[in-house]
Coordinates of C-alpha atoms in Angstrom, one line a residue:
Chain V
X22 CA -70.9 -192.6 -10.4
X23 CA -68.0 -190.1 -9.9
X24 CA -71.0 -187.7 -8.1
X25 CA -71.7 -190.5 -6.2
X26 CA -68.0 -191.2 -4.9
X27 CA -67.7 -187.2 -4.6
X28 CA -70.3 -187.3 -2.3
X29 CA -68.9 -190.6 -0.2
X30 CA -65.9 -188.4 0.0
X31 CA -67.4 -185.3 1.2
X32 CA -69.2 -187.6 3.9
X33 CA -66.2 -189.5 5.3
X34 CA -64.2 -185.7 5.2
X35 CA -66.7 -184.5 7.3
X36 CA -66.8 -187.1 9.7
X37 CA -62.9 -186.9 10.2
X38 CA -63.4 -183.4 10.6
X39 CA -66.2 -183.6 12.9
X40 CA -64.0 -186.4 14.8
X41 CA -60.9 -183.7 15.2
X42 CA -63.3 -180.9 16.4
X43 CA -64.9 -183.1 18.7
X44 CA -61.2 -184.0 20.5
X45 CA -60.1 -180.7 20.4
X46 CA -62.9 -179.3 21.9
X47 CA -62.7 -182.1 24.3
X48 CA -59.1 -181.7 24.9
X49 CA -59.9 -177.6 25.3
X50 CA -62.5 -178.1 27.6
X51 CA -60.4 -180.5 29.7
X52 CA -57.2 -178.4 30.0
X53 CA -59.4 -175.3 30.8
X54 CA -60.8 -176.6 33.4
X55 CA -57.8 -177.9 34.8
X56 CA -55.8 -174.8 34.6
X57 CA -59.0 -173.4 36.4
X58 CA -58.7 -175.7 39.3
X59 CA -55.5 -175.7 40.1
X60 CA -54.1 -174.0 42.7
X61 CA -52.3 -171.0 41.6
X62 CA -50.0 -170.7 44.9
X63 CA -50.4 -167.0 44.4
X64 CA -51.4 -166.6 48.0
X65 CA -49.8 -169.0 51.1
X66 CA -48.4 -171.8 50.4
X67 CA -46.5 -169.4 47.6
X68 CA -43.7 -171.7 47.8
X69 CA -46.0 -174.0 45.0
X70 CA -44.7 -171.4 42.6
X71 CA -41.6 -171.8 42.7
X72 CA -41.0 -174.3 40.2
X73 CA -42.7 -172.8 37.2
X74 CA -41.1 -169.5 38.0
X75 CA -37.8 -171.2 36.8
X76 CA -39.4 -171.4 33.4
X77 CA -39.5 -167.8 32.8
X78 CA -36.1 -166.8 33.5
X79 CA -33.0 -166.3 30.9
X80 CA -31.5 -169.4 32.4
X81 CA -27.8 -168.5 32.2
X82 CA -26.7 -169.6 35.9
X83 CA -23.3 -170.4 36.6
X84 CA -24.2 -171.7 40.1
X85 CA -27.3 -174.1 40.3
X86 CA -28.2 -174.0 43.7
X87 CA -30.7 -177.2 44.8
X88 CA -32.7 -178.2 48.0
X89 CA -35.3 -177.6 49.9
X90 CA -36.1 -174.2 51.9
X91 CA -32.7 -174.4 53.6
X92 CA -31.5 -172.8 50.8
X93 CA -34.3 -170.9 49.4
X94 CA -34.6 -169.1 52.2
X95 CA -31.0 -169.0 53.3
X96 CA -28.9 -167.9 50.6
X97 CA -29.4 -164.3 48.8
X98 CA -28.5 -164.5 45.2
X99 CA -28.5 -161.3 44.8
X100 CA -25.9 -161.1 47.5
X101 CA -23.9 -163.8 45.6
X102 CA -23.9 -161.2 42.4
X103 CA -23.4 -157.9 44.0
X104 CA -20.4 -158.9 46.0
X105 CA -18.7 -161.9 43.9
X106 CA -20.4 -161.7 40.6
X107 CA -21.7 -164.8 40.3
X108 CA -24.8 -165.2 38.4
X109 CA -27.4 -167.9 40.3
X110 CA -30.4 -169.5 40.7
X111 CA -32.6 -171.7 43.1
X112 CA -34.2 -174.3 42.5
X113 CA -35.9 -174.9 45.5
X114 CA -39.1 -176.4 47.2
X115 CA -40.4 -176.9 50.9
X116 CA -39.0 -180.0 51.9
X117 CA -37.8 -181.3 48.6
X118 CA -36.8 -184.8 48.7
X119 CA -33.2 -186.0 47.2
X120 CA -34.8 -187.6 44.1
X121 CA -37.1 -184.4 43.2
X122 CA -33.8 -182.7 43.7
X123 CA -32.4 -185.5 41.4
X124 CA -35.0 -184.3 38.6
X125 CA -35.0 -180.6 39.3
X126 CA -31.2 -180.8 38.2
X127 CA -32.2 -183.3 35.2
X128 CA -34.8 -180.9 34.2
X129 CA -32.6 -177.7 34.6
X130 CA -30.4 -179.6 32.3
X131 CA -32.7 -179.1 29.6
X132 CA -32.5 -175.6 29.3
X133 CA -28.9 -174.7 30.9
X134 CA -25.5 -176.0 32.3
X135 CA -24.1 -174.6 35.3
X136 CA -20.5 -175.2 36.2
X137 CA -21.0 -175.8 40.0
X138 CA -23.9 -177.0 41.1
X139 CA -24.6 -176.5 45.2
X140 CA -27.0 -179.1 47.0
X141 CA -28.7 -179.3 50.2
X142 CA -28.1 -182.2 52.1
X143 CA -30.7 -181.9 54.6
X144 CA -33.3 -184.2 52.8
X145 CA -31.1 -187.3 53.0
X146 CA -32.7 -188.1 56.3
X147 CA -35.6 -188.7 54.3
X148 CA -35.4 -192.5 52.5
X149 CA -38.8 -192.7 51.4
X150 CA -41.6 -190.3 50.7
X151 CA -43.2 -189.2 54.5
X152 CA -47.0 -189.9 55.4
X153 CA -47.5 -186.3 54.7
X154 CA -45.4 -186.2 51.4
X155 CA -48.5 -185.1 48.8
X156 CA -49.3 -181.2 49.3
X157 CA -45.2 -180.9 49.2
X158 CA -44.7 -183.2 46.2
X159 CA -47.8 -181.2 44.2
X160 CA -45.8 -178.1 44.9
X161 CA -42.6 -179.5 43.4
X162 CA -43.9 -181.1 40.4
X163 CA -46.9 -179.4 39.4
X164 CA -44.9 -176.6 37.9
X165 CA -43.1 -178.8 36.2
X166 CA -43.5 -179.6 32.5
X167 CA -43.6 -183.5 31.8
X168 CA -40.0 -185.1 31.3
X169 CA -38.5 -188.5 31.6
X170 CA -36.9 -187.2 35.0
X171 CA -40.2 -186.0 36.3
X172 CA -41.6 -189.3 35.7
X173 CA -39.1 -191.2 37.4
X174 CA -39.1 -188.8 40.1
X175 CA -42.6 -189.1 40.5
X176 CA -42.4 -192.7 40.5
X177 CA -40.2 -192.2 43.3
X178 CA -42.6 -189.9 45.4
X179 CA -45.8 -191.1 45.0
X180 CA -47.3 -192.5 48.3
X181 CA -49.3 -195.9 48.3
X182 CA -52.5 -194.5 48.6
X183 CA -51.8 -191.7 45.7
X184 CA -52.9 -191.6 41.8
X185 CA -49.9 -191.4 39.5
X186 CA -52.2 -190.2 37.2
X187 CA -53.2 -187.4 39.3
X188 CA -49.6 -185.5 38.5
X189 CA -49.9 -186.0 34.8
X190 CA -53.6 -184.4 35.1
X191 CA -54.3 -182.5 37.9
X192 CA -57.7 -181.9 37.2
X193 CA -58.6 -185.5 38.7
X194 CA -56.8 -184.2 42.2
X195 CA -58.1 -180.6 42.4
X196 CA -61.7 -181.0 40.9
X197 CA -62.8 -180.9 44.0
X198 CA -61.8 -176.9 44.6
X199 CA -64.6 -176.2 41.8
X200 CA -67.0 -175.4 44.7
X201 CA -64.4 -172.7 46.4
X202 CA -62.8 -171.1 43.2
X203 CA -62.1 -167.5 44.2
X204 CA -61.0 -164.2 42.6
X205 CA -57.2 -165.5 42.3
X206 CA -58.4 -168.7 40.4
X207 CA -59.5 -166.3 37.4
X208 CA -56.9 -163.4 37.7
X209 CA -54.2 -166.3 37.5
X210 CA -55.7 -168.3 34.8
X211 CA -53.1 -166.8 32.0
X212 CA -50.5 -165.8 34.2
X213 CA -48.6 -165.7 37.4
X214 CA -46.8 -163.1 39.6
X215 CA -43.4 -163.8 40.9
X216 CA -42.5 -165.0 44.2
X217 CA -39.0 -164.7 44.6
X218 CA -35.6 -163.7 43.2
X219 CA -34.0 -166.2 41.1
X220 CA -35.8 -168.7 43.7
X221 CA -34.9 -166.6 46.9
X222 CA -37.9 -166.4 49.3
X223 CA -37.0 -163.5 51.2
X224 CA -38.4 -162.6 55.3
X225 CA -37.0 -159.5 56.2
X226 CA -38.3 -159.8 59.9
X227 CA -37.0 -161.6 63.0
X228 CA -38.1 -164.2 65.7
X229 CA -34.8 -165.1 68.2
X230 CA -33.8 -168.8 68.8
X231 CA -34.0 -168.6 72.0
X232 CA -34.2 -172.3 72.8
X233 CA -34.1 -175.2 71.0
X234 CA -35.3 -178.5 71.9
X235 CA -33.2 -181.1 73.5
X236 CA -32.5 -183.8 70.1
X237 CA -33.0 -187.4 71.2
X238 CA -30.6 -190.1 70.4
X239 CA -31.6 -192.0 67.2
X240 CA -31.8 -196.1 67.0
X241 CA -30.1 -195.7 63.5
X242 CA -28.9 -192.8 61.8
X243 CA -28.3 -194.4 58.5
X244 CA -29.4 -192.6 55.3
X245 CA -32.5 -194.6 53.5
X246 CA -31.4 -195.8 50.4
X247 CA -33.4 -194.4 47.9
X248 CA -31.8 -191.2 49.1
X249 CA -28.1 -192.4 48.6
X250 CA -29.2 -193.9 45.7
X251 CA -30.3 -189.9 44.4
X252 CA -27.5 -188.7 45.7
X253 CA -25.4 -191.3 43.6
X254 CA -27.5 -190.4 40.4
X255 CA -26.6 -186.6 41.0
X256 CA -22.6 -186.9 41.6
X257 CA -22.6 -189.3 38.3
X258 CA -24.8 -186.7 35.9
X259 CA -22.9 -183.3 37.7
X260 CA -19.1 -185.7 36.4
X261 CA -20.9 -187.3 33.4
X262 CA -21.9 -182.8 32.7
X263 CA -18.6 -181.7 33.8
X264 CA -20.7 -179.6 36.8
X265 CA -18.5 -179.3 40.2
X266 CA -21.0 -180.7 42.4
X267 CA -20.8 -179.3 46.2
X268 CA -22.6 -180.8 49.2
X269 CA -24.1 -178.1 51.4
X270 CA -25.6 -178.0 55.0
X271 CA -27.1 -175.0 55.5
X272 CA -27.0 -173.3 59.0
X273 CA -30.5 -173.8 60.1
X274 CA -30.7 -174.8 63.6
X275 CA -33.7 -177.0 63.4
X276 CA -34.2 -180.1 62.5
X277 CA -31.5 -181.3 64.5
X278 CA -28.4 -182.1 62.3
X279 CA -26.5 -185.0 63.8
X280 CA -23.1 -185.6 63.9
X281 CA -23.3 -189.4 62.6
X282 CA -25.2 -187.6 59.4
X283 CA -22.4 -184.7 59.4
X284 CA -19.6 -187.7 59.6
X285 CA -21.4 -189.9 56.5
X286 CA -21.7 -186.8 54.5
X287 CA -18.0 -184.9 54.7
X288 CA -17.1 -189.3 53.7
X289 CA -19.0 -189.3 51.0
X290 CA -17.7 -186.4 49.6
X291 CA -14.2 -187.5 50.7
X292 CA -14.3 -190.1 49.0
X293 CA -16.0 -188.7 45.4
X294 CA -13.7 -185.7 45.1
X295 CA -15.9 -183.5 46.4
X296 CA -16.4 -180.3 48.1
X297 CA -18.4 -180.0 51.3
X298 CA -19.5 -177.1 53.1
X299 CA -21.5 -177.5 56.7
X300 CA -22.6 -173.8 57.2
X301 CA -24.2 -174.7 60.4
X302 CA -20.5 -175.7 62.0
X303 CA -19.4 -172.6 60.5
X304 CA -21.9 -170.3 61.4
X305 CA -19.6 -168.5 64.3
X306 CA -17.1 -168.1 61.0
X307 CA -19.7 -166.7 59.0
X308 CA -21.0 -164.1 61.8
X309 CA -24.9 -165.4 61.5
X310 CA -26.5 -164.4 64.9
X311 CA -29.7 -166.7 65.7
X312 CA -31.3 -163.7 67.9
X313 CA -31.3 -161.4 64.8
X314 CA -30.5 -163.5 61.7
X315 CA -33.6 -165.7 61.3
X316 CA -37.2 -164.8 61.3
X317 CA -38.4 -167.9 62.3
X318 CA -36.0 -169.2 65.3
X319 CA -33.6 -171.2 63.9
X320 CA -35.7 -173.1 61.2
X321 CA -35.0 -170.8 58.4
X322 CA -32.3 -167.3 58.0
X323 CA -34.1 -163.7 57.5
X324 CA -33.1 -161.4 55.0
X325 CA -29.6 -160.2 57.0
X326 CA -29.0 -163.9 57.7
X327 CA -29.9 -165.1 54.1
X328 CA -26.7 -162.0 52.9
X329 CA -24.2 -163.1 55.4
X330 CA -24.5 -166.5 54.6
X331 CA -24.3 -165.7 50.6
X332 CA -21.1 -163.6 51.4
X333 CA -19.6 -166.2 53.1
X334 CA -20.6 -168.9 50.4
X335 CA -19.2 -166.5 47.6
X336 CA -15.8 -166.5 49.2
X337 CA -15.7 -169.9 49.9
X338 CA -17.3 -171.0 46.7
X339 CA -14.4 -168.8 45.3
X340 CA -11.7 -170.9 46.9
X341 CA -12.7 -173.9 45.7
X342 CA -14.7 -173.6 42.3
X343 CA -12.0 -171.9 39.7
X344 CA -14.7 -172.1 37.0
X345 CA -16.7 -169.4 38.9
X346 CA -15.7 -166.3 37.3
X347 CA -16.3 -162.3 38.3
X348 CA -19.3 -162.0 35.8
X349 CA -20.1 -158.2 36.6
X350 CA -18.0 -156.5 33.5
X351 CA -20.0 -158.5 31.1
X352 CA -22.8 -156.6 29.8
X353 CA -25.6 -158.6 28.9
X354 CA -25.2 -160.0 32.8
X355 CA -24.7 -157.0 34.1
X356 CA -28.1 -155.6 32.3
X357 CA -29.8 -158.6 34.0
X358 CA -28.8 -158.3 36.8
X359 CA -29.2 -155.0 37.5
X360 CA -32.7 -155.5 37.2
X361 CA -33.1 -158.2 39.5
X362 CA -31.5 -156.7 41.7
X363 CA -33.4 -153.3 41.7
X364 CA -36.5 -156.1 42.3
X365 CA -35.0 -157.5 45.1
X366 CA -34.0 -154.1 47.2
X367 CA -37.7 -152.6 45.9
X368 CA -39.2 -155.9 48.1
X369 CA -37.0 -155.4 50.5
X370 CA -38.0 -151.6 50.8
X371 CA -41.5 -153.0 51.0
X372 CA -40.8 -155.5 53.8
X373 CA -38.9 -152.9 55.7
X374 CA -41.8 -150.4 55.7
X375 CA -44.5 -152.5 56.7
X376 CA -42.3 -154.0 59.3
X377 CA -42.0 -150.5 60.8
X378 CA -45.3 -149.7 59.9
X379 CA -47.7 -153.0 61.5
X380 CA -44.4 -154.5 63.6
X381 CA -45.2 -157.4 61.4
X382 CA -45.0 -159.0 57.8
X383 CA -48.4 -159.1 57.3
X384 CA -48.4 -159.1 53.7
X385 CA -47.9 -162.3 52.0
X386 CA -47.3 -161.9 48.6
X387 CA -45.7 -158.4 49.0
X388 CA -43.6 -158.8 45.9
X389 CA -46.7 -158.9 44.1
X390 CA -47.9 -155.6 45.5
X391 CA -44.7 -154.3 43.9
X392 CA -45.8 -154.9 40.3
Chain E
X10 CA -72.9 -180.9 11.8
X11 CA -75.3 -179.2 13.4
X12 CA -76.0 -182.6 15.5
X13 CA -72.2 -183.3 15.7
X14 CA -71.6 -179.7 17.3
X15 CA -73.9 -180.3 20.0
X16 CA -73.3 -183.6 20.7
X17 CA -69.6 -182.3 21.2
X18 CA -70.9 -179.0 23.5
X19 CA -72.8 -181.6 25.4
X20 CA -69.2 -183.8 26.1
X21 CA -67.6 -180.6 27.0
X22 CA -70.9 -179.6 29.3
X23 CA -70.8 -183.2 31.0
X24 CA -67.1 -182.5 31.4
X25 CA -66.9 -179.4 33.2
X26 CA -70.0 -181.1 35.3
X27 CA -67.7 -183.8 36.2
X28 CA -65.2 -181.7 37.3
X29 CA -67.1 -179.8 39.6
X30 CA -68.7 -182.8 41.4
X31 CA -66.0 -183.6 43.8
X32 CA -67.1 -184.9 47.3
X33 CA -68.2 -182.1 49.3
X34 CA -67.2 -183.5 52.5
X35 CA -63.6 -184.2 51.0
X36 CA -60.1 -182.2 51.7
X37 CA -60.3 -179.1 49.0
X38 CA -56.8 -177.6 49.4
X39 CA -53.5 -178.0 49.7
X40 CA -52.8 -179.0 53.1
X41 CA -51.5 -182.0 55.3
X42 CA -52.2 -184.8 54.9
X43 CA -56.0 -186.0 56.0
X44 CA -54.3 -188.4 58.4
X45 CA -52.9 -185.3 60.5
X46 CA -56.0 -183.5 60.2
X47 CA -58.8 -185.6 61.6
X48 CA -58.7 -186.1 65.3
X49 CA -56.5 -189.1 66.8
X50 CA -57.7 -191.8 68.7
X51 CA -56.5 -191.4 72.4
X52 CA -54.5 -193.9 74.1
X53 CA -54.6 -193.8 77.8
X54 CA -52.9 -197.0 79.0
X55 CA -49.0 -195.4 78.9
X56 CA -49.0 -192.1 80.7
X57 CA -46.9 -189.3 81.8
X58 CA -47.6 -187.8 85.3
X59 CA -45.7 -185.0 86.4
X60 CA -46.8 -183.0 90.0
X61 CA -50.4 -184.6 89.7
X62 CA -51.1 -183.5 85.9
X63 CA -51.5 -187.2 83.7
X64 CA -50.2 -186.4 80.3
X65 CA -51.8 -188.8 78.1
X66 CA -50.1 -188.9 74.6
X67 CA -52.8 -188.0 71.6
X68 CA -55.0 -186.4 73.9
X69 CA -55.8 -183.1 74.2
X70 CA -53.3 -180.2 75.2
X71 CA -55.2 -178.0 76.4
X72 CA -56.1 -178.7 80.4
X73 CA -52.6 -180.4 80.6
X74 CA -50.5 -177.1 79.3
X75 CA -53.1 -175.1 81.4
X76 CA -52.3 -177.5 84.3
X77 CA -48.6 -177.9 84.3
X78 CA -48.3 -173.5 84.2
X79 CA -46.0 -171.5 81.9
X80 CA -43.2 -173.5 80.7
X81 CA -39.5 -172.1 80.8
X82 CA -39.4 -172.3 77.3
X83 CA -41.3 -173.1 74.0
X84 CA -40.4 -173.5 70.5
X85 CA -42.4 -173.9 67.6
X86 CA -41.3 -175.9 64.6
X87 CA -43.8 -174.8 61.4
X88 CA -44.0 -177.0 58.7
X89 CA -43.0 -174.7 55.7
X90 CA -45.8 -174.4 53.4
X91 CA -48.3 -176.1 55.0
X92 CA -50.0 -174.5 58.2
X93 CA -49.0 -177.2 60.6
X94 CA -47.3 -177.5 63.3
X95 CA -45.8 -178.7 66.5
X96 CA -44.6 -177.0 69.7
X97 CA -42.5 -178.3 72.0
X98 CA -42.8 -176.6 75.9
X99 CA -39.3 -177.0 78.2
X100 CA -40.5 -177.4 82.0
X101 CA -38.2 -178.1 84.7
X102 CA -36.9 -181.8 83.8
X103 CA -38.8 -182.9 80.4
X104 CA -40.2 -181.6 77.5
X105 CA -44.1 -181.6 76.0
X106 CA -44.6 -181.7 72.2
X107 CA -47.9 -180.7 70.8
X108 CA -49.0 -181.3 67.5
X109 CA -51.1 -178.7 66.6
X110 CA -52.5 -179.4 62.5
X111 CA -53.9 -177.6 60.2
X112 CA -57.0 -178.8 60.3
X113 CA -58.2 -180.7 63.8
X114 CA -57.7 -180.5 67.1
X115 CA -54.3 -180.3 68.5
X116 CA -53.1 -183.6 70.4
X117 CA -50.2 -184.0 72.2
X118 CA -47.3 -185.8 70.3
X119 CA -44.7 -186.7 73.3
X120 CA -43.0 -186.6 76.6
X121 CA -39.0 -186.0 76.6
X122 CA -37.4 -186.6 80.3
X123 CA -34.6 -184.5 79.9
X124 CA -32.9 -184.6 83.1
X125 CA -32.6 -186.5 86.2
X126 CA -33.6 -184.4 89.6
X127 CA -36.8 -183.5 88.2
X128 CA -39.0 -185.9 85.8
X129 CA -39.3 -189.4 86.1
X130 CA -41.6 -191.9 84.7
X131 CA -45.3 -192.9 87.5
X132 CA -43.2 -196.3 87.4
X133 CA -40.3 -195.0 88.7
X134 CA -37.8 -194.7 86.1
X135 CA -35.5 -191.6 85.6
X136 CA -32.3 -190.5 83.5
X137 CA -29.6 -192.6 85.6
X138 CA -31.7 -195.7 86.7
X139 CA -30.1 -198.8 86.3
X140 CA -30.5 -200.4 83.2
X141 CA -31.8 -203.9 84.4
X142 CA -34.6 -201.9 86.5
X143 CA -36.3 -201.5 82.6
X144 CA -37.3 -204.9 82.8
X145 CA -38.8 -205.0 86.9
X146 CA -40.7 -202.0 85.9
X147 CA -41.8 -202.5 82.6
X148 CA -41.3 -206.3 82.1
X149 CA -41.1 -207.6 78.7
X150 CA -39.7 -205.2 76.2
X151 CA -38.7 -205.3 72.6
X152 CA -35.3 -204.1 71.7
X153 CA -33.8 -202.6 68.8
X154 CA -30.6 -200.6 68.0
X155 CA -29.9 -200.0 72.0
X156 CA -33.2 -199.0 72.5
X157 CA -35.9 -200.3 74.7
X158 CA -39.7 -200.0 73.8
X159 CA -42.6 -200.9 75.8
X160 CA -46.5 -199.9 73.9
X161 CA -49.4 -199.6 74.8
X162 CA -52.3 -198.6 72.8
X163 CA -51.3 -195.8 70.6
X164 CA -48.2 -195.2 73.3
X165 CA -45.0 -196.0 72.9
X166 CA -42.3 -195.5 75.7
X167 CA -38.3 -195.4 74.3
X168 CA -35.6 -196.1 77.0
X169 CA -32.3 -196.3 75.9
X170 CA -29.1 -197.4 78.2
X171 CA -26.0 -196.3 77.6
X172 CA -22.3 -197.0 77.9
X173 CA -22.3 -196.8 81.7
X174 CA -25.3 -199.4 81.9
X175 CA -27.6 -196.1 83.0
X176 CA -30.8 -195.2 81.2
X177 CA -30.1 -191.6 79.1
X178 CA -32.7 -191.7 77.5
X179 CA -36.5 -191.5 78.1
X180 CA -39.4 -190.7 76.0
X181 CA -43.1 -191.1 75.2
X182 CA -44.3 -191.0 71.7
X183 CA -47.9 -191.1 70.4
X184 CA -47.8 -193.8 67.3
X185 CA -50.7 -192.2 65.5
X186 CA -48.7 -191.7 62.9
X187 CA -47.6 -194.9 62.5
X188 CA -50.7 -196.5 63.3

């Protein structure tokens, strides 16, 4: 009787067993291929990195700065520590909307709490998702671990036609690159190389604004509301946080910043007790020349523009933010630091020579070459 | 076991099988979206005609910018991350967008009459016209915000008068996007 029951025992153990082994073999062979098929962003569009490079830094910012590529591209950190000590970090995407901003803060929350926290305004003129929203929404969130905020945020992204699903799996968007893996898809299974400096994307060459073109009047220049509303969820969690929140309109040229925006913006912040800075109707002030200060002819500051602007943004930032102390006779940030920024000039060296070298940047991931 | 195991390599098999069976013919990177990559319908009812050379919006770029000569001016606006883009050309009185996408043909986006010696519309409309001559020209329009439209096809044409009771504003757009 009792061999009998043994026996049932052994049975219904292995079956369990057999049950567990089968799911996690499943589950293995699921996320493996996955991680295979994703794209690694380890050659152009790099920018997709961005996000999970956040994840393997020391997160101990005092300045959060947020936004799209005006500020990736436009503001050196390393400028920002060298000449005001202030220890920062970007949290950037290309073209990331108000509400991904909302739950880039909400998710850098999570692991630190800056005491300002700088945001790009530019994406306001967006009040729902564009037509062409996906390939820049994957890039924000795919490097994202799962959170209430990403959730929400992707909630607030998704176009009609996408699978919500999709972003919590990824393998049922990208199984379709099985047929064009490449070397990268393997070398990057594990790992990833970095592609910037605390979220700075730099471009040490040049391309002149010579012209821009003539903006057109608008029927209605009013901000969507889906934007105001992010832009209301941020100023309440920065107060609710006890973060200085400042609004920020970088100095890029192009797309056309219009007045009526400028106007709704410097209220807003009038009104909230906050601090605005339009770098773009400062830019004379700051001494950014557009023939030799952006590589890409207004859109986005080079290298020298990216410092200037970062020098002038450390004074200002100075003025105004009186939690933002001189952080560079503290050792264990000065350590850190120092190794940034011996990253940073190493790249820069890199960009330098191949620009004298080929005329051109020619290299994409030239940071990686540094490793 | 031995059955269980293999019934389990088999899932895992049929898995990685699924995986790999995405539509050949389908987009397989990251890039813009599919909309802006195949090739637009072209509307030819709404036109731009400037020194004999039609400029029909979400055709092709090619003969016209070949046509109309070297402009006094370009600028190209790249989408960051993604290799699209659009370039607008400055000639003497209006400016040419093309939208040139990162997969497709290029097409061109819109017309911009900037000024008002050089550029005006086949129908005779130019940046200073009286305001009421929207309506001889163009007869019914719809109106929104202080702005005129008249469409046709995939065309749209945007007038807008201002203060003074003059047009100011004059543009063709190619509604693809919105189609």
């Amino acid at each position: 009787m009792n061999k009998a029951l043994s026996l049932k025992k052994t049975l219904s153990l292995k079956k369990i067993l057999s049950a567990v082994l089968a799911t996690a073999v499943f589950c293995a062979a699921f996320f493996a291929a996955q991680r295979l098929v994703m794209p690694k962003y380890m050659q152009k569009p790099f920018e997709g990195a961005l996000t999970a490079e956040y994840y393997r830094d020391s997160h101990r910012s005092d300045l959060l700065i947020i936004g799209d590529c005006e500020v990736y591209e436009n503001i050196s950190p390393v400028t920002l520590w060298e000449a005001y000590g202030i220890p920062s970090y970007i949290r950037g995407n290309a073209r990331q909307l108000l509400w991904q901003s909302r739950a880039m803060l909400e998710d850098s929350l999570r692991y630190e709490t800056p005491k300002v926290v700088l945001l790009s305004v530019l994406c306001m003129i967006y009040g729902e998702s564009p037509w062409d929203a996906e390939p820049y929404s994957r890039m924000v969130f795919d490097g994202m671990p799962l959170s209430a905020a990403k959730l929400r945020a992707l909630r607030n992204s998704l176009l009609p036609e996408e699978e919500p699903l999709s972003y919590l799996f990824p393998l049922l968007r990208f199984h379709d690159r099985w047929n064009e893996l490449g070397a990268d898809d393997f070398r990057y299974f594990f790992r990833r190389d970095p592609v910037s400096v605390n979220g700075f994307v730099m471009r040490a060459d040049t391309l002149a604004a010579d012209w821009i073109p003539t903006p057109r009047l608008l029927p209605d220049y009013s901000f969507g509301q889906r934007a105001i509303d992010a832009l209301d969820a941020i100023t309440a969690l920065c107060g609710e946080k006890g973060i200085q929140l400042v609004l920020f309109k970088a100095p890029s040229l192009m797309p056309h910043w219009y007045d009526e925006w400028d106007t709704w913006i410097a209220d807003y912040a009038r009104t909230r007790g906050l601090e605005y800075l339009n770098a773009l109707a400062l830019r004379e002030e700051i001494g950014l020349d557009f023939s030799s200060d952006t590589y890409d002819a207004g859109l986005h500051l080079n290298l020298a523009g990216a410092e200037k602007m970062a020098r002038y943004l450390g004074g200002w930032l100075r003025e105004r933010c009186p939690t933002l102390t001189d952080r560079r006779t503290e050792a264990d940030f000065a350590a850190a630091w120092e190794t940034k920024t011996a990253k940073y000039r190493a790249w820069q060296a890199a960009q330098e020579h191949e620009l004298q070298q080929d005329g051109e940047l020619k290299s994409v991931m030239l940071y990686q070459a540094l490793r | 076991m031995k059955k269980t195991l293999t019934a389990i390599l088999l899932a895992s098999l049929i898995l990685l099988a699924c995986a790999a069976c995405g539509g050949a013919g389908e987009e397989t990177e990251i890039s813009a979206n599919s909309s802006q990559a195949s090739v637009p319908p072209v509307s030819t009812e709404l036109v731009f005609v400037h020194a004999g050379t039609r400029v029909v919006m979400g055709g092709n770029p090619e003969p016209v910018l070949a046509a109309l000569g070297k402009p006094l001016n370009s600028y190209e606006s790249i989408s960051c991350a993604v290799d699209a883009r659009d370039t607008t050309y400055r000639y003497q009185g209006f400016e040419l967008t093309v939208t040139y996408p990162s997969l497709g043909e290029p097409y061109v986006m819109g017309v911009h009459i900037t000024d008002d010696t050089t550029a005006a519309t086949p129908e005779g409309l130019y940046i200073g016209s009286p305001g009421e001559d929207i309506q001889r020209l163009y007869g019914p329009v719809t109106e929104d915000s202080g702005f005129y439209y008249c469409s046709k096809g995939l065309t749209r044409l945007g007038l807008h008068v201002g203060s003074d009771g003059a047009v100011d504003q004059i543009f063709y757009e190619y509604l693809f996007l919105d189609a």
